[in-house]
Coordinates of N, CA and C and ligand atoms in Angstrom, one line a residue:
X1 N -97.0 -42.7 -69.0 CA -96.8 -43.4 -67.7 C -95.6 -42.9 -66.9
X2 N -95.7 -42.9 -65.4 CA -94.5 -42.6 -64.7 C -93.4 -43.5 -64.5
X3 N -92.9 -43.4 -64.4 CA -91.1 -44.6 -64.0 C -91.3 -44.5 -62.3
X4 N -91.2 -45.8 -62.3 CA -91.2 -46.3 -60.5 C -89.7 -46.5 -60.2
X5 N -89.0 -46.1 -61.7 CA -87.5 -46.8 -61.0 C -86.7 -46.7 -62.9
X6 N -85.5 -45.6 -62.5 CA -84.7 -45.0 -63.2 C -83.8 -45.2 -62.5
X7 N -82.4 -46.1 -63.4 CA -81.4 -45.6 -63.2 C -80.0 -45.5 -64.2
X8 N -79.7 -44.9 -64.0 CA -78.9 -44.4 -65.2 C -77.0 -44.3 -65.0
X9 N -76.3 -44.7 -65.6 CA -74.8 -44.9 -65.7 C -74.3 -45.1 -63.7
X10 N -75.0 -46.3 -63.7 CA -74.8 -46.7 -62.2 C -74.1 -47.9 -61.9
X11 N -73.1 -47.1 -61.0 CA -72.0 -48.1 -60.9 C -71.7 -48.8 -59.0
X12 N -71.5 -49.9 -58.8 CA -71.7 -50.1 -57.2 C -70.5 -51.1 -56.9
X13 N -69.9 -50.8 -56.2 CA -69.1 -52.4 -55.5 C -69.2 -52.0 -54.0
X14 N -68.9 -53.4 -53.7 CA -69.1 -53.1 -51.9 C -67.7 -52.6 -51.6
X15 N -67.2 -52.5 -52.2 CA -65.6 -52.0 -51.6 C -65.2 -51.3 -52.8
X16 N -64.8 -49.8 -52.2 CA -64.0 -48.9 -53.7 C -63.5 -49.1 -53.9
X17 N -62.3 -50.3 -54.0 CA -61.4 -50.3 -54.6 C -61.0 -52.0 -55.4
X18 N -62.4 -52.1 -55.9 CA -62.8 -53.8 -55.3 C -63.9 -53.4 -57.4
X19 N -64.3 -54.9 -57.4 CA -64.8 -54.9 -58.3 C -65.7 -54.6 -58.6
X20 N -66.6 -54.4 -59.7 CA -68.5 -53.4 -59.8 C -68.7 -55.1 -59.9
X21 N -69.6 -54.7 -58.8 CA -71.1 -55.8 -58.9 C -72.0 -55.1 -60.2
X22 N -72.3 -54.1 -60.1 CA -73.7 -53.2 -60.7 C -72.6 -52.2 -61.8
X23 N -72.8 -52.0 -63.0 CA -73.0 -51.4 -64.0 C -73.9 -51.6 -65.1
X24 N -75.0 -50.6 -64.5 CA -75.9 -50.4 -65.2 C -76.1 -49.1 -66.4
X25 N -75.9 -49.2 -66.9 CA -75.6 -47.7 -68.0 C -77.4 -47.5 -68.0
X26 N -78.5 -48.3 -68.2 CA -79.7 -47.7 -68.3 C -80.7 -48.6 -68.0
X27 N -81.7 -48.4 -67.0 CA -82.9 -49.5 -66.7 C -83.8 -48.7 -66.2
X28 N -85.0 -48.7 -67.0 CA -86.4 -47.7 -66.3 C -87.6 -48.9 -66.4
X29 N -88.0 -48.6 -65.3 CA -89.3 -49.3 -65.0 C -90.6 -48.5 -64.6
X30 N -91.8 -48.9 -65.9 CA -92.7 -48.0 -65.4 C -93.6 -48.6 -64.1
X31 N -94.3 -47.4 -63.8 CA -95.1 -47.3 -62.4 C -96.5 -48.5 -63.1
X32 N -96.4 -49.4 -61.9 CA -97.7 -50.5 -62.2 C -96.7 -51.8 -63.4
X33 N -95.5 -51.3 -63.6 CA -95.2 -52.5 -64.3 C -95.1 -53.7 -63.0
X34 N -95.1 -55.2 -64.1 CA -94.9 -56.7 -63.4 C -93.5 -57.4 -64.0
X35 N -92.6 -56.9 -63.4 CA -91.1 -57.0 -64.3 C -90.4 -58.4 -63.3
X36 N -90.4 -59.1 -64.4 CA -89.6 -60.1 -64.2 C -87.8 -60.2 -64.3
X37 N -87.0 -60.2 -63.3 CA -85.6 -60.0 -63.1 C -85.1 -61.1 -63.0
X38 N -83.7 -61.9 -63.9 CA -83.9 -63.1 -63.7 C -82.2 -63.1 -64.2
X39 N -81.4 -64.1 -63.2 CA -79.7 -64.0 -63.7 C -79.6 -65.2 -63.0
X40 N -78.3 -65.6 -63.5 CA -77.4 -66.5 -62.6 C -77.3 -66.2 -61.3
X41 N -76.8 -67.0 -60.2 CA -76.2 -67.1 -59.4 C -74.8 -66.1 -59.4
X42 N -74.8 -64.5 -58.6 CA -73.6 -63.9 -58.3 C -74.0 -62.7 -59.8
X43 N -75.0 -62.7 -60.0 CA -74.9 -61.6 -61.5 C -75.6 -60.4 -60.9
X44 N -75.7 -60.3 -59.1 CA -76.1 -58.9 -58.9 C -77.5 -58.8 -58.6
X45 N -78.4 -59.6 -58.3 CA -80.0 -59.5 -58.7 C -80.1 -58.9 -57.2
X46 N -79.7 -59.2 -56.0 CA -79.7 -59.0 -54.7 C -79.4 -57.4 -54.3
X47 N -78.2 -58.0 -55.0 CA -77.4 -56.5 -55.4 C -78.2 -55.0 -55.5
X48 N -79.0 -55.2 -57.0 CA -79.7 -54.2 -57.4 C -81.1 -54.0 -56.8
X49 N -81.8 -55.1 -56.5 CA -82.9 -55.0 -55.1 C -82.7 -53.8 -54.3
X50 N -81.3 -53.9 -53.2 CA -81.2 -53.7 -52.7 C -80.6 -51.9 -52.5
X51 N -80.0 -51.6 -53.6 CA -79.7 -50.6 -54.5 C -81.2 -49.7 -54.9
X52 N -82.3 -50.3 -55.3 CA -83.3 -49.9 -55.5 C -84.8 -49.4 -54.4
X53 N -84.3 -50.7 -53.5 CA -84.8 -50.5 -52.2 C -84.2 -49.1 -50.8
X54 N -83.2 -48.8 -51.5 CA -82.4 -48.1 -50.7 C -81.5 -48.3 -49.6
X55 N -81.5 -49.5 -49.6 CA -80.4 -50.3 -48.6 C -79.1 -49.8 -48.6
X56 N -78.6 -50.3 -49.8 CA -77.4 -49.7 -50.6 C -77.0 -48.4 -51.2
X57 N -76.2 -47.9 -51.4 CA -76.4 -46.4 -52.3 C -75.3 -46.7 -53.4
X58 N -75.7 -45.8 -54.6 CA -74.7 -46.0 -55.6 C -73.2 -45.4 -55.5
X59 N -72.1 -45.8 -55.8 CA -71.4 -45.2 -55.8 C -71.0 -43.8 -56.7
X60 N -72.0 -44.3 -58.0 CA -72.1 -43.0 -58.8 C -73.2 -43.3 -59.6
X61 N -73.8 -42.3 -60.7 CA -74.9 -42.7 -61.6 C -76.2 -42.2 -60.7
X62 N -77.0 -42.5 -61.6 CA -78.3 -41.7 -60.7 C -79.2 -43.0 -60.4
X63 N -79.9 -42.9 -59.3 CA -80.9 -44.4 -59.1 C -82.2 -43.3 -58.2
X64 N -83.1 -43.4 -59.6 CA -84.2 -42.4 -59.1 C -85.2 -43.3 -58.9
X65 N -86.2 -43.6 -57.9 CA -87.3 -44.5 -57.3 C -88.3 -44.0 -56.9
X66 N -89.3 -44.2 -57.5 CA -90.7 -43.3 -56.9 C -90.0 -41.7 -57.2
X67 N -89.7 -41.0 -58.0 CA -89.7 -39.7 -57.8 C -88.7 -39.1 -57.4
X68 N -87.6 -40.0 -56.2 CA -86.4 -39.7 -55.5 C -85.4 -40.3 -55.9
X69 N -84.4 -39.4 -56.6 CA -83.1 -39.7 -56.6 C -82.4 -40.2 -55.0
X70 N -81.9 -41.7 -55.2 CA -81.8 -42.0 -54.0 C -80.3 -41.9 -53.7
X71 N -79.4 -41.7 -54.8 CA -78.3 -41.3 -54.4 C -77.8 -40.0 -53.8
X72 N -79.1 -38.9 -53.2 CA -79.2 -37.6 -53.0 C -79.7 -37.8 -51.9
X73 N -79.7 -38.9 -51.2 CA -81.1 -38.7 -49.8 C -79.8 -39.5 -49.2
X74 N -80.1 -39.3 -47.4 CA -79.2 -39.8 -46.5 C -79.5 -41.3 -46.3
X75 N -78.9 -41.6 -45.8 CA -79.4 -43.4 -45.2 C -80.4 -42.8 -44.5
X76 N -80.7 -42.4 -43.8 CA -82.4 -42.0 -42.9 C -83.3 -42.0 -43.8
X77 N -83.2 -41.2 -44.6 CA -84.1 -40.5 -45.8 C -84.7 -41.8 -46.4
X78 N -83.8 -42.6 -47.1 CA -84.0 -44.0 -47.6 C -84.6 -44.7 -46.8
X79 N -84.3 -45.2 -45.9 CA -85.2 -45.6 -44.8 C -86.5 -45.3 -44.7
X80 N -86.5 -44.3 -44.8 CA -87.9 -43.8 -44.5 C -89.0 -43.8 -45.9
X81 N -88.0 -44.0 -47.3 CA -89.1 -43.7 -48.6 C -89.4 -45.2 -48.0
X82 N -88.4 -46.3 -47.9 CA -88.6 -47.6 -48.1 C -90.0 -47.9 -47.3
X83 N -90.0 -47.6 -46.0 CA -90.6 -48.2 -44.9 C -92.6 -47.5 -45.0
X84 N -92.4 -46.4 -46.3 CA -93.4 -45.7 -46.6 C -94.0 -46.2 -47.6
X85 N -93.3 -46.6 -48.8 CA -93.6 -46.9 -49.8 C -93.0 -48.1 -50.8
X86 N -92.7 -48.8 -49.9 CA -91.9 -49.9 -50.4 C -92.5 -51.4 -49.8
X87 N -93.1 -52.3 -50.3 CA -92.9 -53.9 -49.7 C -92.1 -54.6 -49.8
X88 N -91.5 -55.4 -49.0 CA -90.3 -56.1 -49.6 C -90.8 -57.6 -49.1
X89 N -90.7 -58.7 -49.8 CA -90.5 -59.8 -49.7 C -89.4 -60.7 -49.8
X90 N -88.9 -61.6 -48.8 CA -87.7 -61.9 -48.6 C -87.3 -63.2 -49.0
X91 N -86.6 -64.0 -49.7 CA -86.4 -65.5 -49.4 C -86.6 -66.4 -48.2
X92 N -85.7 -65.8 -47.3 CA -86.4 -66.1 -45.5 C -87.3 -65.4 -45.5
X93 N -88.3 -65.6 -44.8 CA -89.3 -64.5 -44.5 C -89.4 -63.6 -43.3
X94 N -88.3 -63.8 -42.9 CA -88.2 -62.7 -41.7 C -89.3 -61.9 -40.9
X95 N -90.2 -63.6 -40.4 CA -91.2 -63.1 -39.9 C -90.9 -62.8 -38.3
X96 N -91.6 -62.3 -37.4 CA -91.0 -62.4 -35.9 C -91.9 -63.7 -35.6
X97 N -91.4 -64.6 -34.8 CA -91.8 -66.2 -34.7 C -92.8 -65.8 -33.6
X98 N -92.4 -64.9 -32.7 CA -93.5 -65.2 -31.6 C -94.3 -64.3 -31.7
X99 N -94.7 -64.2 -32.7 CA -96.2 -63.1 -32.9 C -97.0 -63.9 -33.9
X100 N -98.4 -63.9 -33.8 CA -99.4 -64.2 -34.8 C -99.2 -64.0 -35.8
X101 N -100.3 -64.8 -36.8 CA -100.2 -64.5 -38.5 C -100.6 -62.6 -38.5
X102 N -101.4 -62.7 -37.9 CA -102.1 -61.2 -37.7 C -101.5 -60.2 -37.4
X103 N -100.6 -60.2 -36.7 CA -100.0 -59.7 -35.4 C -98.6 -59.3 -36.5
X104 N -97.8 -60.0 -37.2 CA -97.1 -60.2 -38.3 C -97.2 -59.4 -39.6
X105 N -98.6 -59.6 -39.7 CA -99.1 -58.7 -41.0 C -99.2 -57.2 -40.9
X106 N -100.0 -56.9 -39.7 CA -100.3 -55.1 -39.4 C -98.3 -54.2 -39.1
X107 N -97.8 -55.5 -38.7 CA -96.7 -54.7 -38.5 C -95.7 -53.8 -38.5
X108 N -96.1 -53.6 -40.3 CA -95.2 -52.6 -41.2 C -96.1 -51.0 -40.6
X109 N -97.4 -51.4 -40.5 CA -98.3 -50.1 -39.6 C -97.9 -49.5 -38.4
X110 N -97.3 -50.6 -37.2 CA -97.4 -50.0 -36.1 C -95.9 -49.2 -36.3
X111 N -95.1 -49.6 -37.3 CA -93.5 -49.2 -37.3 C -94.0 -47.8 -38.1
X112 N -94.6 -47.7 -38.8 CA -94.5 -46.8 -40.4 C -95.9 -45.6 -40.4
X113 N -96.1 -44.7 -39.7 CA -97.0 -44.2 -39.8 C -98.3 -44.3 -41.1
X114 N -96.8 -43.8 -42.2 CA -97.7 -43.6 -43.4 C -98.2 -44.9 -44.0
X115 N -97.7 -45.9 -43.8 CA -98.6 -47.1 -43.9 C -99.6 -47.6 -43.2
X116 N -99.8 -47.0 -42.1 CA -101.1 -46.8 -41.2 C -102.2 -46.0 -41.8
X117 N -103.3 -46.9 -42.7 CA -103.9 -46.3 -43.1 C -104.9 -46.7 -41.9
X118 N -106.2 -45.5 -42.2 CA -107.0 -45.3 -40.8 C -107.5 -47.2 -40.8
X119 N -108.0 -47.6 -41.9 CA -108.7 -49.6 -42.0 C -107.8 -50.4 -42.0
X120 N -106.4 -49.9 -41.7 CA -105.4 -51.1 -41.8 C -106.0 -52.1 -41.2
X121 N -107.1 -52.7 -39.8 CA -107.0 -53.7 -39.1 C -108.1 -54.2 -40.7
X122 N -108.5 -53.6 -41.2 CA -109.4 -53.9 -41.8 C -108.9 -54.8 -43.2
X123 N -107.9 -53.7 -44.0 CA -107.5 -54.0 -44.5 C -106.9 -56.2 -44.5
X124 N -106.2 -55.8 -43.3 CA -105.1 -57.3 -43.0 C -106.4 -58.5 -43.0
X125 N -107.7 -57.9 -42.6 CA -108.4 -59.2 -42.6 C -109.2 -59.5 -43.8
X126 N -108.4 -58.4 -45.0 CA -109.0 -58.6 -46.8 C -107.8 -59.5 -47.0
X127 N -106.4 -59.0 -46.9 CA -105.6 -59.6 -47.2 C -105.3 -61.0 -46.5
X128 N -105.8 -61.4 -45.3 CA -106.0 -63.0 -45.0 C -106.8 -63.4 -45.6
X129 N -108.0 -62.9 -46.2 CA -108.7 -63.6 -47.1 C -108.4 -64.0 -48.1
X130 N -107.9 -63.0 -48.9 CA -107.1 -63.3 -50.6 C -106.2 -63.8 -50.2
X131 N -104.9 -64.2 -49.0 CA -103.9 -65.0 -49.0 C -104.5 -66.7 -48.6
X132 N -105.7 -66.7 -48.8 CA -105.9 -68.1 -47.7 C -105.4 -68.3 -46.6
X133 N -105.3 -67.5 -45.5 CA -105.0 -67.8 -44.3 C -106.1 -67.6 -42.8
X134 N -107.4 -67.2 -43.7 CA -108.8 -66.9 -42.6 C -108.2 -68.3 -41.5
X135 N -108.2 -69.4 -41.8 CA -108.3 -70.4 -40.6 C -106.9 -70.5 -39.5
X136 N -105.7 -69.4 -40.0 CA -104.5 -69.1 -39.2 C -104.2 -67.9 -38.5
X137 N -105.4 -67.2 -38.5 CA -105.2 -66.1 -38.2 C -104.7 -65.4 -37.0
X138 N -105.1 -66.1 -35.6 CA -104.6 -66.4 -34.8 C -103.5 -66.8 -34.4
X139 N -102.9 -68.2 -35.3 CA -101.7 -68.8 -35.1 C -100.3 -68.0 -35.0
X140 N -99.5 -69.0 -34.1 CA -98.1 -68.2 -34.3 C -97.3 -68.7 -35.6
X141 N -96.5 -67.6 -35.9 CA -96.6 -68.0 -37.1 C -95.2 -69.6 -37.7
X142 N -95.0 -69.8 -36.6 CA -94.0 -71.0 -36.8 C -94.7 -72.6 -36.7
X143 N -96.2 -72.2 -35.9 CA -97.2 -73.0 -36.5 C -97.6 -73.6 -38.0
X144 N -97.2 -72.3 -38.7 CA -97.5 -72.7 -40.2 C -96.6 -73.3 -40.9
X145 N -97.4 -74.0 -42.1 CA -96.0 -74.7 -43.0 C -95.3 -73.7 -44.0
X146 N -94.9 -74.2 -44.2 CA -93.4 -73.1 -45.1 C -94.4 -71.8 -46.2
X147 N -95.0 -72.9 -47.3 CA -96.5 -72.2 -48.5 C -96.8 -71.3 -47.3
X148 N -97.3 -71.4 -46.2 CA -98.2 -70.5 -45.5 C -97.7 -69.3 -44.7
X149 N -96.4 -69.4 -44.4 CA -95.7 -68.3 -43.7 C -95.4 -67.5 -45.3
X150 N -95.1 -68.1 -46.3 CA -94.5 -66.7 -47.3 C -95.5 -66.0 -47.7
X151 N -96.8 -66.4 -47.5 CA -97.9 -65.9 -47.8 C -98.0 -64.7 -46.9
X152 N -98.2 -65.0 -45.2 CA -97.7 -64.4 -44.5 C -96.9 -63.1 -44.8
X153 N -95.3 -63.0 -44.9 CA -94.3 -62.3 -45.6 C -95.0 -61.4 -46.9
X154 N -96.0 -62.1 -47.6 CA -96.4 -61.0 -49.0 C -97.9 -60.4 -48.4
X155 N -98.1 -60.7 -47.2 CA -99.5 -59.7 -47.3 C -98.9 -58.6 -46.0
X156 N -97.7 -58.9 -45.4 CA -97.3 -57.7 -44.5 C -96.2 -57.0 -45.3
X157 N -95.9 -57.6 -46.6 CA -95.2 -56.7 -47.8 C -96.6 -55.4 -48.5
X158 N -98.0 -56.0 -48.5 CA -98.5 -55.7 -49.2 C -99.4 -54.8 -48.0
X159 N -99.7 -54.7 -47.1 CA -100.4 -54.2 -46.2 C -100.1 -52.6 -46.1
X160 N -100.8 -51.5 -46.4 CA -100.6 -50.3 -46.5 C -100.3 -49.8 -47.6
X161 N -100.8 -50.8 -48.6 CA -100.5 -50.3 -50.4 C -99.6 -49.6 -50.6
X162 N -98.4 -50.3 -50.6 CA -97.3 -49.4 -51.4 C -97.2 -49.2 -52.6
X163 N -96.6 -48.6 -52.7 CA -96.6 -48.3 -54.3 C -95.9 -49.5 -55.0
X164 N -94.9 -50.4 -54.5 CA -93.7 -50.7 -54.9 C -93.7 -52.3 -54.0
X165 N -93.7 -53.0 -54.6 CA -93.4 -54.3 -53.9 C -92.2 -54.9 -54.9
X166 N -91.0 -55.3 -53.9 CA -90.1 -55.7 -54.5 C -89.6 -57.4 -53.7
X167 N -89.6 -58.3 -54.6 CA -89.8 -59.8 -53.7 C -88.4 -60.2 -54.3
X168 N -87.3 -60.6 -53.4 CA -86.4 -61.2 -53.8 C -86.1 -63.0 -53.6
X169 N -86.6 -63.8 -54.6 CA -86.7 -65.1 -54.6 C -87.4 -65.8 -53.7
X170 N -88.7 -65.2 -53.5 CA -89.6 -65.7 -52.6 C -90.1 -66.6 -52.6
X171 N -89.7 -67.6 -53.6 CA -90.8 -68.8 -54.0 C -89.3 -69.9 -53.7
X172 N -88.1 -69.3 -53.3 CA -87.0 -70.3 -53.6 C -87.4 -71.7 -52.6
X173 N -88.1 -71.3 -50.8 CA -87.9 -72.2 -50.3 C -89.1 -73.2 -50.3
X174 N -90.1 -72.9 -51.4 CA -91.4 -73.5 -51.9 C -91.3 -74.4 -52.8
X175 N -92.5 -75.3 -52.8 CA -92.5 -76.7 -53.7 C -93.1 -76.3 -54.7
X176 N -93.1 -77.0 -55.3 CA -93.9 -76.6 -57.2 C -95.3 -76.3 -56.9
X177 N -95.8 -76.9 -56.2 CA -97.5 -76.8 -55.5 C -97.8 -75.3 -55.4
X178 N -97.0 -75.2 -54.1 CA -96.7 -73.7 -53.1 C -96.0 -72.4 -54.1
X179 N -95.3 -72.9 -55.1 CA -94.8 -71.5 -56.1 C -96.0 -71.5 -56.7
X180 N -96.7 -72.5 -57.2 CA -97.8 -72.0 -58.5 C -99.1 -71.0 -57.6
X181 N -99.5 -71.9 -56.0 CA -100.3 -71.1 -55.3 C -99.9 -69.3 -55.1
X182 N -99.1 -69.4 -54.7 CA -97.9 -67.8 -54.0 C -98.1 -66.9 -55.5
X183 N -98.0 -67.9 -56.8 CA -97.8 -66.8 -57.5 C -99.6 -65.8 -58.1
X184 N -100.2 -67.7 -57.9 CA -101.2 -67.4 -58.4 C -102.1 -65.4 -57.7
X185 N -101.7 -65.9 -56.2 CA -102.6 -65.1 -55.2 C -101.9 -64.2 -54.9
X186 N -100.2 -63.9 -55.5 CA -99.8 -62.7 -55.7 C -100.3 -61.6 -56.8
X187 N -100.7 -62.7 -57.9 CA -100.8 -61.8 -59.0 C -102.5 -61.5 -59.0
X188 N -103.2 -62.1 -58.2 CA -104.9 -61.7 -57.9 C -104.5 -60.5 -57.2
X189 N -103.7 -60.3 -56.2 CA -103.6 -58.9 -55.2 C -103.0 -57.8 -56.6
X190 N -102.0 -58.3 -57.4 CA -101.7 -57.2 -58.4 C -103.0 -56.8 -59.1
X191 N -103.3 -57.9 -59.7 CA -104.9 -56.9 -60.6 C -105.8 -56.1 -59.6
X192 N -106.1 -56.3 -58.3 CA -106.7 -55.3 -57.9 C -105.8 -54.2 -57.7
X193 N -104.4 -53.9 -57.1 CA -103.7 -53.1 -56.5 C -103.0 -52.3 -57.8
X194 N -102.4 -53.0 -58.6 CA -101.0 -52.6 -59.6 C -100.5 -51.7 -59.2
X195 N -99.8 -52.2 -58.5 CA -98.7 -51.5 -57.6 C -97.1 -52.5 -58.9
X196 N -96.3 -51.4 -58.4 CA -95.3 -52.2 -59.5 C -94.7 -53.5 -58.9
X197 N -94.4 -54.1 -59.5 CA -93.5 -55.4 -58.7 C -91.9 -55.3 -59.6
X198 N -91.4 -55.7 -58.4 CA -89.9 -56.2 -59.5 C -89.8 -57.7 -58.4
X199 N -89.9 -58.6 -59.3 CA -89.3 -59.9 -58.4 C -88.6 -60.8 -59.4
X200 N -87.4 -61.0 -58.4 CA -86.4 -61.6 -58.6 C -86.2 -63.3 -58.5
X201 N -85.7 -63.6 -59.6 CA -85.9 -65.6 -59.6 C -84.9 -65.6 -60.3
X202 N -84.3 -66.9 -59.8 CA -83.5 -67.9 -60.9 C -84.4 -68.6 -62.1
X203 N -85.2 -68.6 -61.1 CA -86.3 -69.7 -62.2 C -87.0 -69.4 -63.4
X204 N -86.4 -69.6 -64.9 CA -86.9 -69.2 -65.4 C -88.5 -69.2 -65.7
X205 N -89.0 -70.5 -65.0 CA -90.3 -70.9 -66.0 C -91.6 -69.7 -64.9
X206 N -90.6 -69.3 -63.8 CA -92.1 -68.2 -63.6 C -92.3 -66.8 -64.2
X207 N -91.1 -67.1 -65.3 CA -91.4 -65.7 -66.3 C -93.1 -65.3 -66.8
X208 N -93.9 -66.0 -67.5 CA -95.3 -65.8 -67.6 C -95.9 -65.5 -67.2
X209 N -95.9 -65.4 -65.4 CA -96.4 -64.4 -64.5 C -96.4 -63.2 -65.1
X210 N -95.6 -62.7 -66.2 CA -95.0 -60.7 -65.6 C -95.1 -60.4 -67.3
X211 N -95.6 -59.4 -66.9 CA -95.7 -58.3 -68.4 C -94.4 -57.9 -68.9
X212 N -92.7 -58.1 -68.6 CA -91.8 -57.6 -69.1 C -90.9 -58.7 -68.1
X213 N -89.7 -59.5 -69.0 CA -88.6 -59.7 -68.3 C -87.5 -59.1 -68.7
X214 N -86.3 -59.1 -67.5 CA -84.7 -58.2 -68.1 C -84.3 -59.4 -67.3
X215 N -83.3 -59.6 -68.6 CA -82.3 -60.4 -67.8 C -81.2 -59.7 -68.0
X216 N -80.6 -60.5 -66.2 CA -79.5 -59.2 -65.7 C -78.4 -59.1 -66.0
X217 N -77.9 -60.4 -66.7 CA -76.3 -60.5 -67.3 C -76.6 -59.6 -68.6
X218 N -77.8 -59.6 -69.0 CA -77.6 -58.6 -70.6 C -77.4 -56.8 -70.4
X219 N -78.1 -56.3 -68.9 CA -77.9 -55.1 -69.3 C -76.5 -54.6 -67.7
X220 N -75.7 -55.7 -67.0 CA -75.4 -55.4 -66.0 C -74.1 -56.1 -66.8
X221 N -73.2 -55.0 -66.5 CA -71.6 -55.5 -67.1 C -70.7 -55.4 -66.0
X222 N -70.8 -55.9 -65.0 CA -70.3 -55.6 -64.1 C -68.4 -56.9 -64.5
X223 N -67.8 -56.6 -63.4 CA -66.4 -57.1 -63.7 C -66.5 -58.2 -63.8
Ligands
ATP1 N1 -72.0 -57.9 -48.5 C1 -71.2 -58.2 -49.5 N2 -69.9 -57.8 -49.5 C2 -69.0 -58.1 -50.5 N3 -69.4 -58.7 -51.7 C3 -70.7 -59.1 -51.8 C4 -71.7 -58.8 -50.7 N4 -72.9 -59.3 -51.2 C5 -72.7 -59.8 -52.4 N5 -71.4 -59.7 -52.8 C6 -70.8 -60.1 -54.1 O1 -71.5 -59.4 -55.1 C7 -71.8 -60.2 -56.2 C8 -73.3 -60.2 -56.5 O2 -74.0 -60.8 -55.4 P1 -75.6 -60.8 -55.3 O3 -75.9 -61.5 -54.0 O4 -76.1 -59.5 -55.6 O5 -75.9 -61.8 -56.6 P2 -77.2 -62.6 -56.9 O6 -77.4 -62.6 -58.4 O7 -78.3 -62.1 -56.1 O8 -76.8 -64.1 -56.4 P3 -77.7 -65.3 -55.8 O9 -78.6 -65.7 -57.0 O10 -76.7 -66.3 -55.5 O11 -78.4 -64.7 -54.6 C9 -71.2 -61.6 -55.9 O12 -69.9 -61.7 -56.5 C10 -71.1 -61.5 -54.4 O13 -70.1 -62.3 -53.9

């Protein structure tokens, strides 16, 4: 199997002279895993998302992703693996309010070439179907109730098959109803796709979802 995400004696704080959020001495993740990431409050889970997503860069140590050492690529560069190959799902969903469910979902296409596959329109109207949203498809999306916009957020994470979908506490602003649905009809889109996931919760009990959990206070020593 290939590793979607190596990284090795990795050290990060937001300020050099300031404390490590991130010391990670070793964490590999293979390609198609369902990895469950799970810490307290302040133990870095955002942190390392975002470190992996390319947001952030290491201050030292290697953080290789898809193939790229991302501590070797410019902030452009990173941008660009992310916006190619990466879904991200947000706690907010940082959807744009005055555009459609639809309009919402194709979006990562009109921004991202290489996620412009030739059936993308095609595609979004597989992924309204497996999200349950055929009867919103039109709507704007602040029309919808909360369950129905994150759904939203994971099919314009998922639209242009990335390799890599990374969801940081997506289910936080959902009811017990709306997390069991989201997770249910996330993990139908993984059996067909297996694309890797890393998603991040406090909550322990949606560990069962995922073929592997790390928890982050055991391998992150940070200060
Ligand atoms: N932009 C920032 N500038 C400085 N320090 C930050 C910044 N973002 C986070 N931190 C600090 O880094 C540490 C880890 O924060 P992070 O958000 O990664 O943790 P978390 O595990 O995701 O927490 P939560 O579950 O509350 O979201 C915390 O001590 C936090 O105060």
């Amino acid at each position: 199997m290939t590793k979607a995400i190596s990284l090795k004696k990795c050290l990060f704080s937001y300020n050099q002279s300031h404390k490590l959020v991130i010391n990670i001495d070793q964490l590999d993740i293979e390609s198609g895993e369902r990895v469950f990431l799970y810490g307290p409050s302040g133990h870095g889970k955002s942190t390392l998302l975002n470190l992996t997503a390319g947001v952030l860069k290491a201050n030292s140590g290697e953080v290789t992703v898809l193939g790229q050492d991302l501590t070797k690529l410019t902030q452009s560069k990173r941008d660009h693996l992310r916006g190619e190959k990466i879904g991200y799902i947000f706690q907010i969903f940082n959807l744009i309010p005055y555009l459609t469910v639809k309009e919402n979902i194709v979006l990562p296409c009109l921004i991202n070439k290489k996620r412009a596959l030739e059936d993308y329109d095609k595609q979004a109207e597989e992924l309204i179907d497996s999200l349950g949203l055929r009867e919103h498809i039109n709507k704007k999306v602040t029309d919808l109730s909360i369950g129905q916009q994150q759904r939203v957020a994971a099919a314009r994470a998922l639209i242009g098959n990335p390799e890599m979908i990374i969801a940081d506490e997506p289910t936080s602003a959902l009811d017990e109803k709306n997390t069991r649905e989201f997770m249910e009809l996330l993990m139908s889109v993984w059996e067909k796709k297996k694309f890797t996931l890393i998603f991040v919760s406090h909550d322990e009990r949606l560990k069962s979802y995922f073929s592997r959990t790390i928890s982050l206070p055991e391998i992150n020593h940070h200060d």
